[in-house]
Short mmCIF file of C-alpha atoms and ligand atoms in Angstrom, two decimals:
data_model
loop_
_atom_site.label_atom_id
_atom_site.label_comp_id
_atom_site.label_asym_id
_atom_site.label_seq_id
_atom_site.Cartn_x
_atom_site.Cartn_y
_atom_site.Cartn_z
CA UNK D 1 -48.05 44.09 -109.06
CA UNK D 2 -47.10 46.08 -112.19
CA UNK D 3 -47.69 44.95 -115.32
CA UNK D 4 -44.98 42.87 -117.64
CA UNK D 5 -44.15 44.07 -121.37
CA UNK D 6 -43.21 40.73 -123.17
CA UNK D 7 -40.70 41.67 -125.74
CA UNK D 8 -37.96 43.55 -123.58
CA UNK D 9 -39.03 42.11 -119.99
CA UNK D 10 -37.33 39.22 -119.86
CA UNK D 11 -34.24 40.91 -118.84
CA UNK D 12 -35.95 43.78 -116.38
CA UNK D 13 -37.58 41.01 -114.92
CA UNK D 14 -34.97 38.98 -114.34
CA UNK D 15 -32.93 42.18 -112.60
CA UNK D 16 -36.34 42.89 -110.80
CA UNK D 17 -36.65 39.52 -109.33
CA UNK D 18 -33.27 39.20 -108.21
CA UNK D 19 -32.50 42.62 -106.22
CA UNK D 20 -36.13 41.61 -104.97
CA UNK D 21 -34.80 37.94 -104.05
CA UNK D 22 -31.58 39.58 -102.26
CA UNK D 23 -33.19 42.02 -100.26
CA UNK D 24 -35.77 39.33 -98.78
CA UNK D 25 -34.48 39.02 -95.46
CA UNK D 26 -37.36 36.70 -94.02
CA UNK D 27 -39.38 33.60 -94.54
CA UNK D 28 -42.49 36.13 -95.36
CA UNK D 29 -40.77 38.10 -97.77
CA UNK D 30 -39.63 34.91 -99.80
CA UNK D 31 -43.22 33.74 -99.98
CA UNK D 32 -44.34 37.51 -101.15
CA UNK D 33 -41.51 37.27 -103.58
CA UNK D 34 -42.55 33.50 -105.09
CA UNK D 35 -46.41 34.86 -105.23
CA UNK D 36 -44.78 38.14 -107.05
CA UNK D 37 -42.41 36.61 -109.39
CA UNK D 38 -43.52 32.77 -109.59
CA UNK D 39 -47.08 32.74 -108.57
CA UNK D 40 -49.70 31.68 -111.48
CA UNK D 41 -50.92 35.24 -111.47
CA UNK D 42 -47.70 36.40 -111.38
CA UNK D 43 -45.07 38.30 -113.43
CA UNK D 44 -43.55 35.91 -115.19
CA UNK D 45 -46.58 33.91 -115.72
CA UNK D 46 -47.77 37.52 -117.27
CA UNK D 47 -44.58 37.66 -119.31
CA UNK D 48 -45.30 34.11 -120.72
CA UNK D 49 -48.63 34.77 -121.25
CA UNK D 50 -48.07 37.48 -123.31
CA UNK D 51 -45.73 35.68 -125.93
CA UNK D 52 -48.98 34.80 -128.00
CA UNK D 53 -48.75 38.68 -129.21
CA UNK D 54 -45.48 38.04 -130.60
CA UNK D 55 -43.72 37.11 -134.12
CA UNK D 56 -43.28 33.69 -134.36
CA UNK D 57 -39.27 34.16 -134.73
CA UNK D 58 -39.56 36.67 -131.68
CA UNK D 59 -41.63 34.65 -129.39
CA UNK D 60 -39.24 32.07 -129.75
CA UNK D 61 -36.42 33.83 -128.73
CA UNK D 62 -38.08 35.77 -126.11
CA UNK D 63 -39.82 32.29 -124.91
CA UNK D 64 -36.43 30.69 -124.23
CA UNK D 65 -35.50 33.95 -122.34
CA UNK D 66 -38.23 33.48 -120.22
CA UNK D 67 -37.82 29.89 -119.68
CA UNK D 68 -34.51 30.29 -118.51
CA UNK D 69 -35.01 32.82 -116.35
CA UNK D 70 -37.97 30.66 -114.84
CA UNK D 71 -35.63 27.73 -114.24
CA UNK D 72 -33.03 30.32 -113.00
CA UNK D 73 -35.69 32.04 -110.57
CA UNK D 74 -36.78 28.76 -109.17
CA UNK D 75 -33.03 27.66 -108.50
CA UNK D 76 -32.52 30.95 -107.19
CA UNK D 77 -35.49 30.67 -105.10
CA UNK D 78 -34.81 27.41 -103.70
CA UNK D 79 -31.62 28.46 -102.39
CA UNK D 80 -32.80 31.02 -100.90
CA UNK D 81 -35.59 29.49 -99.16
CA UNK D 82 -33.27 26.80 -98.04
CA UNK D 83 -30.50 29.54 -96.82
CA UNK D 84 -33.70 30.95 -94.25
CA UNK D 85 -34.84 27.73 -92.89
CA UNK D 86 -31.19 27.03 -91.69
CA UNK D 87 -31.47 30.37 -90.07
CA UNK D 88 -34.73 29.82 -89.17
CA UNK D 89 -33.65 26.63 -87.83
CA UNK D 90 -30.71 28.92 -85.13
CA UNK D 91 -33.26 31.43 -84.46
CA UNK D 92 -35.59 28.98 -83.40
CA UNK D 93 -33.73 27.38 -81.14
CA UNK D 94 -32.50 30.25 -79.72
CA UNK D 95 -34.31 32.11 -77.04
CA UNK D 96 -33.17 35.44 -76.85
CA UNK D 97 -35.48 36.98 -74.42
CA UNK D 98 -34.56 34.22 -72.17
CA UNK D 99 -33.13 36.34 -68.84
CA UNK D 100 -28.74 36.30 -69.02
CA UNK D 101 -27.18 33.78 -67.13
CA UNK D 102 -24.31 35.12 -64.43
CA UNK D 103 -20.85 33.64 -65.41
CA UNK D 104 -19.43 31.42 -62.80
CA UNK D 105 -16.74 33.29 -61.35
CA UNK D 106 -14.07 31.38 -59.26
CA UNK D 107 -12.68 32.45 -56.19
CA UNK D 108 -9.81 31.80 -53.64
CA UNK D 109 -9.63 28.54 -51.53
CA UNK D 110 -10.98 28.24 -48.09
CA UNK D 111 -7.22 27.72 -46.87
CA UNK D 112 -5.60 30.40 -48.95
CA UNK D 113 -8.63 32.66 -47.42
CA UNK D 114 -7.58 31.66 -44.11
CA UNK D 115 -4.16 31.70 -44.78
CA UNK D 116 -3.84 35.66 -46.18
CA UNK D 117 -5.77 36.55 -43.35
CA UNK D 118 -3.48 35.07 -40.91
CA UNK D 119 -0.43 36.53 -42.36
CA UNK D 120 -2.03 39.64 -42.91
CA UNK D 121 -2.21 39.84 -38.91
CA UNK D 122 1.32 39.46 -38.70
CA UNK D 123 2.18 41.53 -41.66
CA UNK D 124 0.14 44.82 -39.66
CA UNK D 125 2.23 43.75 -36.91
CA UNK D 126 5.74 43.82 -38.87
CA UNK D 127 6.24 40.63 -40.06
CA UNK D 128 6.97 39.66 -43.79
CA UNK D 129 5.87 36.95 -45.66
CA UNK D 130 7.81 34.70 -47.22
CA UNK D 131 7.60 31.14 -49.00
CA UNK D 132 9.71 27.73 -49.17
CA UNK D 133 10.58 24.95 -50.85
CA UNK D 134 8.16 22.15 -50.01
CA UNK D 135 10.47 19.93 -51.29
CA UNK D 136 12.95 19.84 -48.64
CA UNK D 137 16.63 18.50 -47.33
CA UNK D 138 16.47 16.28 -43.93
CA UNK D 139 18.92 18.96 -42.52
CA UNK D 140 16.33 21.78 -42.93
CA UNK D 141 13.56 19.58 -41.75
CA UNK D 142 15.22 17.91 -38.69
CA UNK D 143 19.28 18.35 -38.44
CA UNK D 144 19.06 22.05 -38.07
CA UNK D 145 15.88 21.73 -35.87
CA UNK D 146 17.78 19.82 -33.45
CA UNK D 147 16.33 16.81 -34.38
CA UNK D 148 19.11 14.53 -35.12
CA UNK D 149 18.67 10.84 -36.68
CA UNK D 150 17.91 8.45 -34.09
CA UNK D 151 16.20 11.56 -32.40
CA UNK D 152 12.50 9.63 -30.83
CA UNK D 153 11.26 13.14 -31.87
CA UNK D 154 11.25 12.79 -35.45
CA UNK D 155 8.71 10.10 -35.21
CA UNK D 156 6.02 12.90 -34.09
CA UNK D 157 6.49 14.11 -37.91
CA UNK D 158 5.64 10.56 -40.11
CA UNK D 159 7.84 11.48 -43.02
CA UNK D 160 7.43 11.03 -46.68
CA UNK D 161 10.63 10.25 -48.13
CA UNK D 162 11.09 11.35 -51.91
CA UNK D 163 12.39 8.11 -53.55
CA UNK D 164 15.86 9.45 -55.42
CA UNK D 165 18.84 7.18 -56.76
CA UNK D 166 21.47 10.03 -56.20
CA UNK D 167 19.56 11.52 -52.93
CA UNK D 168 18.49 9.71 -49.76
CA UNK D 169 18.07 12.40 -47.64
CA UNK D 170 14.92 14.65 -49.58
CA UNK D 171 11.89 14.27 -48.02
CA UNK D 172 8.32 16.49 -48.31
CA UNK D 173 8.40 18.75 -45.54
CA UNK D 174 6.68 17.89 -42.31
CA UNK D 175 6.60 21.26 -41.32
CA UNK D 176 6.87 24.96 -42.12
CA UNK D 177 9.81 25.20 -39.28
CA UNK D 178 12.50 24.26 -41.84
CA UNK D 179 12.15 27.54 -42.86
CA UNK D 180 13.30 28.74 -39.42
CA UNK D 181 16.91 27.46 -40.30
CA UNK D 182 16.71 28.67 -44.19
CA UNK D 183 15.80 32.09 -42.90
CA UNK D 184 18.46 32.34 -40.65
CA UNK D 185 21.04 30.84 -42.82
CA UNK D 186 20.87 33.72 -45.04
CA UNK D 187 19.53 37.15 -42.99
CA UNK D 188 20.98 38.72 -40.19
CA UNK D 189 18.58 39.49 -37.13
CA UNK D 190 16.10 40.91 -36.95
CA UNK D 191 14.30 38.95 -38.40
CA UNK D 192 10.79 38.75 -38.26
CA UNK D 193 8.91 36.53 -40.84
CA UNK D 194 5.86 34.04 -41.47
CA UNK D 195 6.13 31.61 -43.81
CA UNK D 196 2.69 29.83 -45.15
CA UNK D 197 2.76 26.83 -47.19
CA UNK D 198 1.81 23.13 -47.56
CA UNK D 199 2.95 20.02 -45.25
CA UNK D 200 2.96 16.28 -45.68
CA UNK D 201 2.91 13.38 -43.33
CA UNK D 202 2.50 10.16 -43.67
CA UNK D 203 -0.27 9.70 -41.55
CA UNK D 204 -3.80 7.89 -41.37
CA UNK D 205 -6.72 10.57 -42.41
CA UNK D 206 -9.37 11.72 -40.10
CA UNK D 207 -11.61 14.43 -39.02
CA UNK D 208 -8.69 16.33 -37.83
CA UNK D 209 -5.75 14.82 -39.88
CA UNK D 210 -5.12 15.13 -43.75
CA UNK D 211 -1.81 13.89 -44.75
CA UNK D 212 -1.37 17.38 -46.57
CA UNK D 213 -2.16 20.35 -45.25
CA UNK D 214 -1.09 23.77 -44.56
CA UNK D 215 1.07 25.78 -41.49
CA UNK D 216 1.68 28.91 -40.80
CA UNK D 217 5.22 29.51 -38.90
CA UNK D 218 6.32 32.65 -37.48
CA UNK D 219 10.35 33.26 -36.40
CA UNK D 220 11.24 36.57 -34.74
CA UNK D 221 15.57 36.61 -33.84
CA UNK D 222 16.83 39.77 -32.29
CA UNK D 223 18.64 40.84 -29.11
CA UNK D 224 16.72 41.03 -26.46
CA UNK D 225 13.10 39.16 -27.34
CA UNK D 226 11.26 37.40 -24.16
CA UNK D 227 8.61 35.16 -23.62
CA UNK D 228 6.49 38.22 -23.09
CA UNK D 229 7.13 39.05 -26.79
CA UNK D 230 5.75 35.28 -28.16
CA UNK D 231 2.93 35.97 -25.31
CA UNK D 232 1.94 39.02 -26.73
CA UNK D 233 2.38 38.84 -30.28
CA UNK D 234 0.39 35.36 -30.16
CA UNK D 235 -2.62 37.29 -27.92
CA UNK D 236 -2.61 39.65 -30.43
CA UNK D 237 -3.05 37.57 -33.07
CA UNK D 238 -5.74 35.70 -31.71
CA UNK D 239 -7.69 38.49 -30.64
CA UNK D 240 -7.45 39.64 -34.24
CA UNK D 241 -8.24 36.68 -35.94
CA UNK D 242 -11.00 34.67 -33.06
CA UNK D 243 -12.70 38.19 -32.02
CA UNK D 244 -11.30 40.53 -29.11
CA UNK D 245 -12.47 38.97 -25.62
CA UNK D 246 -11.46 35.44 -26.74
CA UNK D 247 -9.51 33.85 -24.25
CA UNK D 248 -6.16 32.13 -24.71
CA UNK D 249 -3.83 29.85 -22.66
CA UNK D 250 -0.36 28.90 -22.74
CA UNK D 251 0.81 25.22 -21.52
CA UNK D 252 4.15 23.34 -21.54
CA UNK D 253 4.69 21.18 -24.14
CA UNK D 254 8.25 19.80 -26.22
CA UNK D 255 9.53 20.30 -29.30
CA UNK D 256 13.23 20.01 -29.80
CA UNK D 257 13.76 23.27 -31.20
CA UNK D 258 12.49 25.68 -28.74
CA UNK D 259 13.34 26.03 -24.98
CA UNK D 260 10.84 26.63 -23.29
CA UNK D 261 8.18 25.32 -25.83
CA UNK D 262 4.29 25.67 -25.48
CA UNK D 263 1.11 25.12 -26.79
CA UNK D 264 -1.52 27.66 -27.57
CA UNK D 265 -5.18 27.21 -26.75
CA UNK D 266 -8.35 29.24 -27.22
CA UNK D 267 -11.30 29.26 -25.40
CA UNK D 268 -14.31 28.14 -27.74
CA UNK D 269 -17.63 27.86 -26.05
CA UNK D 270 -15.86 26.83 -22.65
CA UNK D 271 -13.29 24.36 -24.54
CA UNK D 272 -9.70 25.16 -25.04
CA UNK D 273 -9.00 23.88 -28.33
CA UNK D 274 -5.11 23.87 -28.97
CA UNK D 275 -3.90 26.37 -32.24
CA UNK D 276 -0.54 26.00 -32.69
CA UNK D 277 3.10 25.27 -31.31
CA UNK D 278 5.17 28.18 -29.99
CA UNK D 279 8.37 28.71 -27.79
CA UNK D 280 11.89 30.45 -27.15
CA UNK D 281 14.19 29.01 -30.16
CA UNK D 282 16.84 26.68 -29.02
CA UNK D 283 19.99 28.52 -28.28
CA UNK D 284 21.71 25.35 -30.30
CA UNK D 285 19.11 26.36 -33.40
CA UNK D 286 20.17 29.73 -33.17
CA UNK D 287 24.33 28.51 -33.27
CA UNK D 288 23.27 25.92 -35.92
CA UNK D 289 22.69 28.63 -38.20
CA UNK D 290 25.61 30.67 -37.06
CA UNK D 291 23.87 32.84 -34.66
CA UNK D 292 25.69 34.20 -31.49
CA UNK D 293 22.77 32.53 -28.60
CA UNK D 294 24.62 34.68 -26.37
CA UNK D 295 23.35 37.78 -28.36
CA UNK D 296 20.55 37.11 -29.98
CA UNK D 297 17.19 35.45 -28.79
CA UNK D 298 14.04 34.81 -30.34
CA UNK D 299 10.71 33.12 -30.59
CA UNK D 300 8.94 30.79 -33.10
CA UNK D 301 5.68 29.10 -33.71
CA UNK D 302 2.98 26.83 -36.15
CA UNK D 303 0.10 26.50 -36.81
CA UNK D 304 -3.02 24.86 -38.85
CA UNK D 305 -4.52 27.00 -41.21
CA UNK D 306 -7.38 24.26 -41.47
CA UNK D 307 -7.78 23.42 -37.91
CA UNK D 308 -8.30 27.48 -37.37
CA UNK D 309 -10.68 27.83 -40.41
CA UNK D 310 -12.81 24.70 -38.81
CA UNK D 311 -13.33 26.44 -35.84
CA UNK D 312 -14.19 29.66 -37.13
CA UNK D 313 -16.66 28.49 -39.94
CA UNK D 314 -17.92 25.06 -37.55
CA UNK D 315 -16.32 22.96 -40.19
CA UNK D 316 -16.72 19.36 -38.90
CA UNK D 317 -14.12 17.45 -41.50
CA UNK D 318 -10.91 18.79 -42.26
CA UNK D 319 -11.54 16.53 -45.20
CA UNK D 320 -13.47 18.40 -47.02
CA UNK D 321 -10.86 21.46 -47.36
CA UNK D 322 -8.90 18.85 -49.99
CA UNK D 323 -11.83 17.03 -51.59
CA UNK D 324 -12.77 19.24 -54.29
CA UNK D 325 -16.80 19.42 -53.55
CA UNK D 326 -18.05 23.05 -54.75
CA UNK D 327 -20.74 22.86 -52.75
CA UNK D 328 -18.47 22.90 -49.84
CA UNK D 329 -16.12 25.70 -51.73
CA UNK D 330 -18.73 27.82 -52.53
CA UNK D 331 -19.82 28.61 -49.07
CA UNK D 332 -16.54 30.67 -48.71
C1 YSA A 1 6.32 24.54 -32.78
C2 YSA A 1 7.25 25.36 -32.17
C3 YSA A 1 7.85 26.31 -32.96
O1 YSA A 1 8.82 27.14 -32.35
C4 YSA A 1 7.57 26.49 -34.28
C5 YSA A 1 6.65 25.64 -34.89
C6 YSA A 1 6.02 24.67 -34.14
C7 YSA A 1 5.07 23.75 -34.79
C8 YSA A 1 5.72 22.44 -35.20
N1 YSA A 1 6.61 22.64 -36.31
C9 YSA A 1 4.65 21.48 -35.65
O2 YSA A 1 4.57 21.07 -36.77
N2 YSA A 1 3.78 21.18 -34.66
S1 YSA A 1 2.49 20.25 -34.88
O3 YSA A 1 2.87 18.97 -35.38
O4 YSA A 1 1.75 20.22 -33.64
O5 YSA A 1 1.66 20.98 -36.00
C10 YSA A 1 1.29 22.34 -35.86
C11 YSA A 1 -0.11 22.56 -36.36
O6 YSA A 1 -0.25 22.03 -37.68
C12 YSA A 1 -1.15 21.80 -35.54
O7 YSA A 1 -1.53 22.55 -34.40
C13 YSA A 1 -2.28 21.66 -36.53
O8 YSA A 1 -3.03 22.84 -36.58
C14 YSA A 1 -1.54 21.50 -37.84
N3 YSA A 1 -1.46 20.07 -38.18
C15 YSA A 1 -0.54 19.18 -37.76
N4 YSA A 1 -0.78 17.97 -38.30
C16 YSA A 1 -1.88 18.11 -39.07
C17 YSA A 1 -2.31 19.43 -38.99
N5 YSA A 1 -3.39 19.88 -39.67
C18 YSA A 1 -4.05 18.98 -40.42
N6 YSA A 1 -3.71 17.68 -40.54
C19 YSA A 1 -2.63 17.20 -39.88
N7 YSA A 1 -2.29 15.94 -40.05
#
């Protein structure tokens, strides 16, 4: 602690004490600073002490120097002192040895998963993707399909209607097949394409069944395609997407737009569990879009994104694709 000279201190004190004051960056340096500057043996207590020396005239003057600059130090000092206790206050609370926490990082639906690794199949085997309105005209979604009104086939697909003064004939789209007609409508064969996107039905929810979901449909139109093409583009597929020895079976089954039509079935642990719809297109599809049937053939089909990813992951509920859980999205 150096020693105080009365008469001209005041002022080097006061410029001492401050650029101390500012340079205290922590609660221990304040207190070394009050004990320096404040303290009873400190420098201005030295300073005051050693007025008694003085003139009377000078001690006065230099006394109310030094009293001011007491009250100023103190103000200063309180300020200060509160300034580090709110820091104090952040530091403390703060933990900064505490390990970093990972972000969480999101990551792509279970069905969108499923669904790029469907088309992706395709795609390697020449097919392009493309997307449609889900929003859709009755002619797309039935007319075309050759699924007139009055047809006992349309109620297989329960059908929301969209309520519309001006329009009574928009509805959300049963099924990806619409997109057979759209396609067609504007591309001249070949054509090969999938088309992935969401469905709606009005229908009753269970383990199987959402009243949204998504399909996958597949069109191929050139001259010339056979049965053996759906056959083998379909085997492929399901060898690349359920594992190279799995099994698969065609049956019969109807739907209005293909002739003959089929289901698809895999073998899973010595069940055949049915994948999707398939068959030749209707040669009346092919002339509803202005296609010679004559000349050009081809073969379609649909499936369940879901229903596929449930099999392959031992998913119970389709139900829980749509319900949001993380701890359900996470496992993907
Ligand atoms: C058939 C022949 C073709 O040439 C082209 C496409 C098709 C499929 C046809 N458009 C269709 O929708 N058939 S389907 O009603 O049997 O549905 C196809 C697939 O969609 C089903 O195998 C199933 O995987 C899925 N699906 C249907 N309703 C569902 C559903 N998934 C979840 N919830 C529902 N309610």
């Amino acid at each position: 602690m150096s020693e105080v000279q009365p008469s001209e201190s005041v002022e080097q004190l006061r410029e001492a004490a401050v650029s101390a004051l500012n340079s205290a960056d922590s609660s221990e340096h304040l207190e070394s600073w009050r004990v320096e500057f404040l303290g009873r043996k400190g420098r201005l207590t030295a300073l005051l002490r050693g007025l008694g020396s003085l003139e009377i005239e000078e001690r006065k003057i230099v006394g109310a120097a030094a009293n001011l600059l007491r009250a100023d130090l103190d103000s200063f000092y309180e300020e200060r002192e509160r300034q580090a206790k709110s820091s104090n206050a952040v530091v403390g609370s703060l933990d900064v040895t505490l390990p970093g926490r990972k972000p969480a990082v999101g990551g792509l639906h279970p069905s969108t998963q499923m669904i790029r690794e469907i088309t992706q199949a395709f795609n390697e085997m020449g097919f392009q993707t493309i997307e449609g309105p889900e929003i859709e005209l009755e002619k797309y979604n039935f007319d075309m399909l050759n699924i007139p009104a009055g047809h006992p086939a349309r109620d297989q697909w329960d059908t929301i209607w969209v309520d519309s003064e001006k329009y009574d004939d928009v509805l959300l789209r049963t099924h990806t097949s619409p997109m057979q007609a759209r396609v067609m409508e504007n591309n001249t064969p070949p054509i090969r394409v999938v088309v992935p996107g969401k469905c709606y039905r009005y229908e009753s929810t269970d383990s199987t069944h959402e009243w949204h979901f998504n399909q996958v449909e597949g069109l191929a139109v050139d001259t010339g395609i056979t049965f053996a093409d759906l056959k083998g583009t379909l085997y492929e597929f399901a060898r690349r997407i359920f594992g190279q020895s799995r099994k698969v079976r065609f049956r019969c089954d109807y739907f209005p737009f293909v002739e003959p039509g089929v289901d698809m079935s895999i073998d899973w642990n010595g069940r055949w569990i049915e994948i999707l719809g398939a068959g030749m297109v209707h040669p009346q599809v092919l002339e509803n879009s202005g296609y010679d049937s004559s000349k050009y053939t081809g073969f379609a089909f649909g499936m369940g994104p879901e229903r596929i990813s449930m099999l392959r992951n031992e998913i119970t509920d389709i139900r829980h694709f749509f319900s949001n859980d993380l701890r359900f999205l996470t496992q993907f």
